[in-house]
Coordinates of C-alpha atoms (C1' of nucleotides) in Angstrom, one line a residue:
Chain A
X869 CA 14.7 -14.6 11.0
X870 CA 11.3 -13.2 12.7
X871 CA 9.7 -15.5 14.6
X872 CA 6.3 -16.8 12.8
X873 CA 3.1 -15.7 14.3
X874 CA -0.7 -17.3 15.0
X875 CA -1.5 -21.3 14.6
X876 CA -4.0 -22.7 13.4
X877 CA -6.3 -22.8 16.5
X878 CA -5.3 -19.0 17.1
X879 CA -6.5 -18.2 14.1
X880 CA -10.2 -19.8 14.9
X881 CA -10.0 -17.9 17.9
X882 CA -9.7 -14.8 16.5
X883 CA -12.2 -15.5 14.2
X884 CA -14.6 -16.3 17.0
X885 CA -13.7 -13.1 18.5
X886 CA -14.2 -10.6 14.9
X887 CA -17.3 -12.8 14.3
X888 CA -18.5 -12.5 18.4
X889 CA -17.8 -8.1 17.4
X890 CA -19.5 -8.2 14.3
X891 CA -22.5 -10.1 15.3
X892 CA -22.9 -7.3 18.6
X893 CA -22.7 -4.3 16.0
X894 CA -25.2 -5.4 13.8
X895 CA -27.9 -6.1 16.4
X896 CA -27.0 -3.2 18.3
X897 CA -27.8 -1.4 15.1
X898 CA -31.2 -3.7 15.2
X899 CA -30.4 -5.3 11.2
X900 CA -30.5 -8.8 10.1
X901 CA -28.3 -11.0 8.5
X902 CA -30.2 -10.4 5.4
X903 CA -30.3 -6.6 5.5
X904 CA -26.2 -6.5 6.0
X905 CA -25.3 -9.4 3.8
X906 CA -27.3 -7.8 1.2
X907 CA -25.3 -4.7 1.7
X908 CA -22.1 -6.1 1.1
X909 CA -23.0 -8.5 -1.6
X910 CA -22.3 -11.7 -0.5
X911 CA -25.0 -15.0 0.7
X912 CA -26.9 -14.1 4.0
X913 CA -25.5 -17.6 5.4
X914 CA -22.0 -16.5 4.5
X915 CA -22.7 -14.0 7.4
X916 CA -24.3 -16.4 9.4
X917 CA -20.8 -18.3 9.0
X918 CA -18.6 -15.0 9.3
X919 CA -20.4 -14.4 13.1
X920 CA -20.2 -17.5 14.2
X921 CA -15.5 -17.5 13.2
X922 CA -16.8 -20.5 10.4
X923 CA -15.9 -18.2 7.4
X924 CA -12.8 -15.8 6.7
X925 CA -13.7 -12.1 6.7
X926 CA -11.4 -9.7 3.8
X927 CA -10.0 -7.1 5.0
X928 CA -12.2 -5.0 1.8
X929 CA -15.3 -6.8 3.7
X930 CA -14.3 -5.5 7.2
X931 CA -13.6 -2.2 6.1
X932 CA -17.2 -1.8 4.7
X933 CA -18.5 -3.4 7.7
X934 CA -16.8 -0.9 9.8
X935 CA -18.4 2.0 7.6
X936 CA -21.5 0.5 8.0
X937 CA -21.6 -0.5 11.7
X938 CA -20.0 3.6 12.2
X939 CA -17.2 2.0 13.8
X940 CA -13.3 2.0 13.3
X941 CA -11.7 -1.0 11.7
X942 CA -9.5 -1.4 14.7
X943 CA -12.0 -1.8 16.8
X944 CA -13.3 -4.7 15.0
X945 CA -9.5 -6.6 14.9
X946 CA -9.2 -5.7 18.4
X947 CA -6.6 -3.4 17.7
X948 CA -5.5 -2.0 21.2
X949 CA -5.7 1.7 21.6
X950 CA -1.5 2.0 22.4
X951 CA -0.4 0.5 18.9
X952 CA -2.5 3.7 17.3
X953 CA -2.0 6.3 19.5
X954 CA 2.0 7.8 19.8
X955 CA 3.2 8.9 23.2
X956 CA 3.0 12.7 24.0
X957 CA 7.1 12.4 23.5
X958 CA 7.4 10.3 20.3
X959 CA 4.5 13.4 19.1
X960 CA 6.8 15.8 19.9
X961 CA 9.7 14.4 18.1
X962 CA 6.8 13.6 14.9
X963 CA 6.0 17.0 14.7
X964 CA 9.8 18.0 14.2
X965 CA 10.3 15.5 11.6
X966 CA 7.3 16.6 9.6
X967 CA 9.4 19.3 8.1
X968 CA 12.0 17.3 6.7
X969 CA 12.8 16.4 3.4
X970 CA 11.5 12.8 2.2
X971 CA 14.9 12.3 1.8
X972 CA 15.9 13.0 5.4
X973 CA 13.1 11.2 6.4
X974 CA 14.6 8.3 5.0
X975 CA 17.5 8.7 6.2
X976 CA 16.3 9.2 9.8
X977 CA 14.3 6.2 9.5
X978 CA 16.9 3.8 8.8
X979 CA 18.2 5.7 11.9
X980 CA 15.8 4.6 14.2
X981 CA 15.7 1.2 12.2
X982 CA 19.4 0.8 13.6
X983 CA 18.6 2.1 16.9
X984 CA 15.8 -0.4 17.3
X985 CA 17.8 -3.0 15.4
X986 CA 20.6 -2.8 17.8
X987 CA 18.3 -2.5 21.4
X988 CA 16.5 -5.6 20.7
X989 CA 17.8 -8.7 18.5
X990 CA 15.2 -10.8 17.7
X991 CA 11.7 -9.8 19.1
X992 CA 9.1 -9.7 16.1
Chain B
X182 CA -33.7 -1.7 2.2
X183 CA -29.9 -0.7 2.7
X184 CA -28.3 0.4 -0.5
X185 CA -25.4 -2.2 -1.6
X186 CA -21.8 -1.4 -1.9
X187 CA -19.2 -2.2 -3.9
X188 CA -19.4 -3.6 -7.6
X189 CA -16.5 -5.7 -8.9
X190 CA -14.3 -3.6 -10.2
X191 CA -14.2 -1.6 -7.4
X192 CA -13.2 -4.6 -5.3
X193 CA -9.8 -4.6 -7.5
X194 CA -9.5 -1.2 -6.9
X195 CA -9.3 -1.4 -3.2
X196 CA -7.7 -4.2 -3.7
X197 CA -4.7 -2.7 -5.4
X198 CA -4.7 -0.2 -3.1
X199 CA -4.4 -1.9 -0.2
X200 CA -1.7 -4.0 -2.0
X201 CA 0.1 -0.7 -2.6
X202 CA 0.4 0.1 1.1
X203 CA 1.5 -3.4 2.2
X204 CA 4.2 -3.4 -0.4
X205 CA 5.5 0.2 0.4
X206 CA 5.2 -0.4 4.4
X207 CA 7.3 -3.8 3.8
X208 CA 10.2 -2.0 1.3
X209 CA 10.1 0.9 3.9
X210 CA 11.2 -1.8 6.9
X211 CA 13.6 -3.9 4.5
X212 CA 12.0 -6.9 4.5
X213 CA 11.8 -9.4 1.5
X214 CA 8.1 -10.9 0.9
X215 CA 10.1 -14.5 2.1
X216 CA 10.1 -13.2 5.2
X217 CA 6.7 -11.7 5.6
X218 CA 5.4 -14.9 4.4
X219 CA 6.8 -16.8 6.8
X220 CA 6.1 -14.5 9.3
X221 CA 2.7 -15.0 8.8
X222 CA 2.7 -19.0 7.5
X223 CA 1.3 -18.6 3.8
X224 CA 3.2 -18.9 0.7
X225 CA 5.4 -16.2 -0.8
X226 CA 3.8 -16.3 -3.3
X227 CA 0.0 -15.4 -1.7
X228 CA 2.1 -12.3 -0.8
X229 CA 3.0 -11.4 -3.9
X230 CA -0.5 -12.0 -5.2
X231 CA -1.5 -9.6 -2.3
X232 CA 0.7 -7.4 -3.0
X233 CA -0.2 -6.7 -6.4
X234 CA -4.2 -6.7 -5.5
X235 CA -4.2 -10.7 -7.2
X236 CA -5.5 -12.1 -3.7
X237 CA -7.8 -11.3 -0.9
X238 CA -6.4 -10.7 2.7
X239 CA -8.1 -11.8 5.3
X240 CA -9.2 -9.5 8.0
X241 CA -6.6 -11.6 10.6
X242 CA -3.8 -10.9 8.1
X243 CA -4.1 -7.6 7.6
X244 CA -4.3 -7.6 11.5
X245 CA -0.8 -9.2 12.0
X246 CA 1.0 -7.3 9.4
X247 CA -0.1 -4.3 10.5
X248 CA 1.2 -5.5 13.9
X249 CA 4.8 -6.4 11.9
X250 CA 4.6 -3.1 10.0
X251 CA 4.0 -1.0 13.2
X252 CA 1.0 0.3 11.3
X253 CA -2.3 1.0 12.2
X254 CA -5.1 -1.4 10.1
X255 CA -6.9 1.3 9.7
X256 CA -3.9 2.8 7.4
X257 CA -4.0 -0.2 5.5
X258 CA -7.5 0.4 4.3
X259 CA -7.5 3.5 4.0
X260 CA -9.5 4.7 6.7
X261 CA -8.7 8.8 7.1
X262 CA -8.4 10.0 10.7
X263 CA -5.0 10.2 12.6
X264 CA -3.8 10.7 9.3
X265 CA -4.8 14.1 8.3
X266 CA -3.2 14.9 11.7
X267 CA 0.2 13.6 10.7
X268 CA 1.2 12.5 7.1
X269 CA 1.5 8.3 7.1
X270 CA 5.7 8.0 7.0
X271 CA 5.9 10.3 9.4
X272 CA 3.5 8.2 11.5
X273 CA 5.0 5.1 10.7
X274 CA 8.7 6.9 11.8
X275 CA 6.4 7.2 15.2
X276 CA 5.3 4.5 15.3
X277 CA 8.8 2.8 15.1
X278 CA 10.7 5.1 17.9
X279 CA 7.7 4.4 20.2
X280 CA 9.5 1.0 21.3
X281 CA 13.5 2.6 21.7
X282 CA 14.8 3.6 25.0
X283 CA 14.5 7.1 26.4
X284 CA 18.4 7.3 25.8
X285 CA 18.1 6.2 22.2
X286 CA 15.2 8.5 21.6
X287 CA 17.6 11.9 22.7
X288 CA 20.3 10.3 20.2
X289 CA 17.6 10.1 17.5
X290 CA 16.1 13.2 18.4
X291 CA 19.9 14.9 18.2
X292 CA 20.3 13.4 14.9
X293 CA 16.4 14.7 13.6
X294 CA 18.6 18.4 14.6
X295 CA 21.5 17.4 12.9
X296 CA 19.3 16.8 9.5
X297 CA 17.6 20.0 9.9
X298 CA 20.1 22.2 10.5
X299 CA 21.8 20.4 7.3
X300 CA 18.6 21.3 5.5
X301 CA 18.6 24.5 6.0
X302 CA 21.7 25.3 5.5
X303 CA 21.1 24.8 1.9
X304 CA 18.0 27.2 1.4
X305 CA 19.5 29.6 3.3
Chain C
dC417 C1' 28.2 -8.5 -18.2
dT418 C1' 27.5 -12.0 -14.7
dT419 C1' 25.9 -13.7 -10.4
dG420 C1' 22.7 -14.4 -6.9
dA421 C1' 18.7 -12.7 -4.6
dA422 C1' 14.1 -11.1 -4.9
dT423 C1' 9.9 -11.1 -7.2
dG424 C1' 6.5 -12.6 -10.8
dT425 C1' 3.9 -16.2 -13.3
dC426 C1' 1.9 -20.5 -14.6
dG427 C1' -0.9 -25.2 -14.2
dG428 C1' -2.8 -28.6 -11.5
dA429 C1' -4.0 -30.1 -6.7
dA430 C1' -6.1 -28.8 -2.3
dT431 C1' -8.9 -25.9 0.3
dT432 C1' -12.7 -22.7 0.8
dA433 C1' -16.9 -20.3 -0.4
dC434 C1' -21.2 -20.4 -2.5
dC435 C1' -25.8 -22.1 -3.2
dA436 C1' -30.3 -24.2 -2.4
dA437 C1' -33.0 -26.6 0.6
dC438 C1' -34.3 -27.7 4.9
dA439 C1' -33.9 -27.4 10.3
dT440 C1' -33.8 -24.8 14.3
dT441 C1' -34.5 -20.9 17.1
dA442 C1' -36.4 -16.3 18.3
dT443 C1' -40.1 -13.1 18.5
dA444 C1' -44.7 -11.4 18.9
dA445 C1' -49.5 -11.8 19.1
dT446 C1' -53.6 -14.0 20.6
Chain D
dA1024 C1' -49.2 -22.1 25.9
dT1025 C1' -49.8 -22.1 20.9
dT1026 C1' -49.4 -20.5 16.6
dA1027 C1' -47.4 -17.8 12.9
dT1028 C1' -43.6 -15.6 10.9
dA1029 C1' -39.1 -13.9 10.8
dA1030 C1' -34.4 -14.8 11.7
dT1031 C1' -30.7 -17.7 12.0
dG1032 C1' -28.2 -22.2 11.6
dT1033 C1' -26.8 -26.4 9.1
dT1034 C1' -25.7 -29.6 5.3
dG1035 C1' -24.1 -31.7 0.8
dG1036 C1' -22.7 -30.9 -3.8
dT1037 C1' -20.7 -27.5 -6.9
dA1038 C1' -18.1 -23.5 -8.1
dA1039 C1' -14.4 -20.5 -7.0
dT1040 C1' -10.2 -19.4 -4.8
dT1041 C1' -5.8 -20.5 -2.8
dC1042 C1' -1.8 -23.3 -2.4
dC1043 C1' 2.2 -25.5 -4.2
dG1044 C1' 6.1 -26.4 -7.0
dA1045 C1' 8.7 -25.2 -10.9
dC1046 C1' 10.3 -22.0 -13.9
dA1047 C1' 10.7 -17.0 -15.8
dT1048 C1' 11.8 -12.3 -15.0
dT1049 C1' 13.6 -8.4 -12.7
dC1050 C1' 16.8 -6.1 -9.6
dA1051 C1' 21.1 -4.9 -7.2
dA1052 C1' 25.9 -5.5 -6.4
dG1053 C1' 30.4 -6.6 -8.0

DNA sequence: CTTGAATGTCGGAATTACCAACATTATAAT
DNA sequence: ATTATAATGTTGGTAATTCCGACATTCAAG
């Protein structure tokens, strides 16, 4: 079974931490509350509450965000550059596979699925 | 004053789409929506509802299943940049031989040969 | 076809967001 | 420093959404 992630204080953490990213964007950007909650639709103190980790953020609300604040989602959720970005090696092997058949694809993916499977037991 | 985005029914729109790719990414790994769910502590149901644009996901969810899916969030929703570089299943393939061992990677790589020669040998 | 697993769907309970009004803080000008 | 105004924070009641359990349907293998 994979293990279960995030509690519920790690949760209000990361809140505080997508709120703390948001709330630096839009004054960098020099708009209000008003201005940006008007933008997406939604009460001016239901931003107030998104900056401040109080409210949950949707993923559809983040994305716009993003497009508005001319930054990548990722950014926002703290995504870490290495989870996005493949090693030069793993590219080189990408670019070979590109030409395959979706089939072959599939099948090379339940490949590595094995391969992975069988290197580590257990560590989601 | 900032032009609003985003009526109603183009929520559901994302919505389903970003439903789309969650479902797809979890059938491509082979897991059921029990396990997801558990993974990440809310009913099976709410992914089922997710899944099929019913519910919203919060930006913290999309985070971690994008972390279980080996997927960047930006994928998710739909953000285009790595992904004109590289088409997404052959990312994701990426993605997932990025954590084997060097030795595992040569076998996988061997095998990515094996399929293409196979390939070819047909259209030849 | 039958079985068991996986997924979908429903109503009522629980949680969360919205809303309006007011309170507090920040900013700028005099 | 004081005032005026904008911006942001907070609160309580209501509306909306999600959760939960039970049951229905679909899917895959034998």
């Amino acid at each position: 079974m994979i293990v279960p992630i995030g509690n519920d204080s790690e949760d209000d953490e990361a809140r505080r931490e997508l709120g703390d990213r948001l709330r630096e964007a839009r004054k960098y950007l020099g708009l209000t509350q008003e201005e940006v909650a008007g933008y997406l639709r939604i009460p001016r103190t239901a931003l107030s509450d998104i900056e401040s980790g109080q409210r949950r953020v949707e993923a559809i609300e983040l994305t716009r965000l993003a497009r508005l604040y001319r930054q990548s989602v990722g950014y926002f959720t703290g995504e870490d550059e290495m989870s996005a970005t493949l090693p030069p090696d793993v590219a080189h092997l990408a670019r070979r596979v590109a030409d395959l058949s979706m089939e072959d694809r599939e099948e090379l993916g339940r490949f590595a699925e094995y391969l992975r499977a069988r290197a580590s037991k257990d560590t989601l």
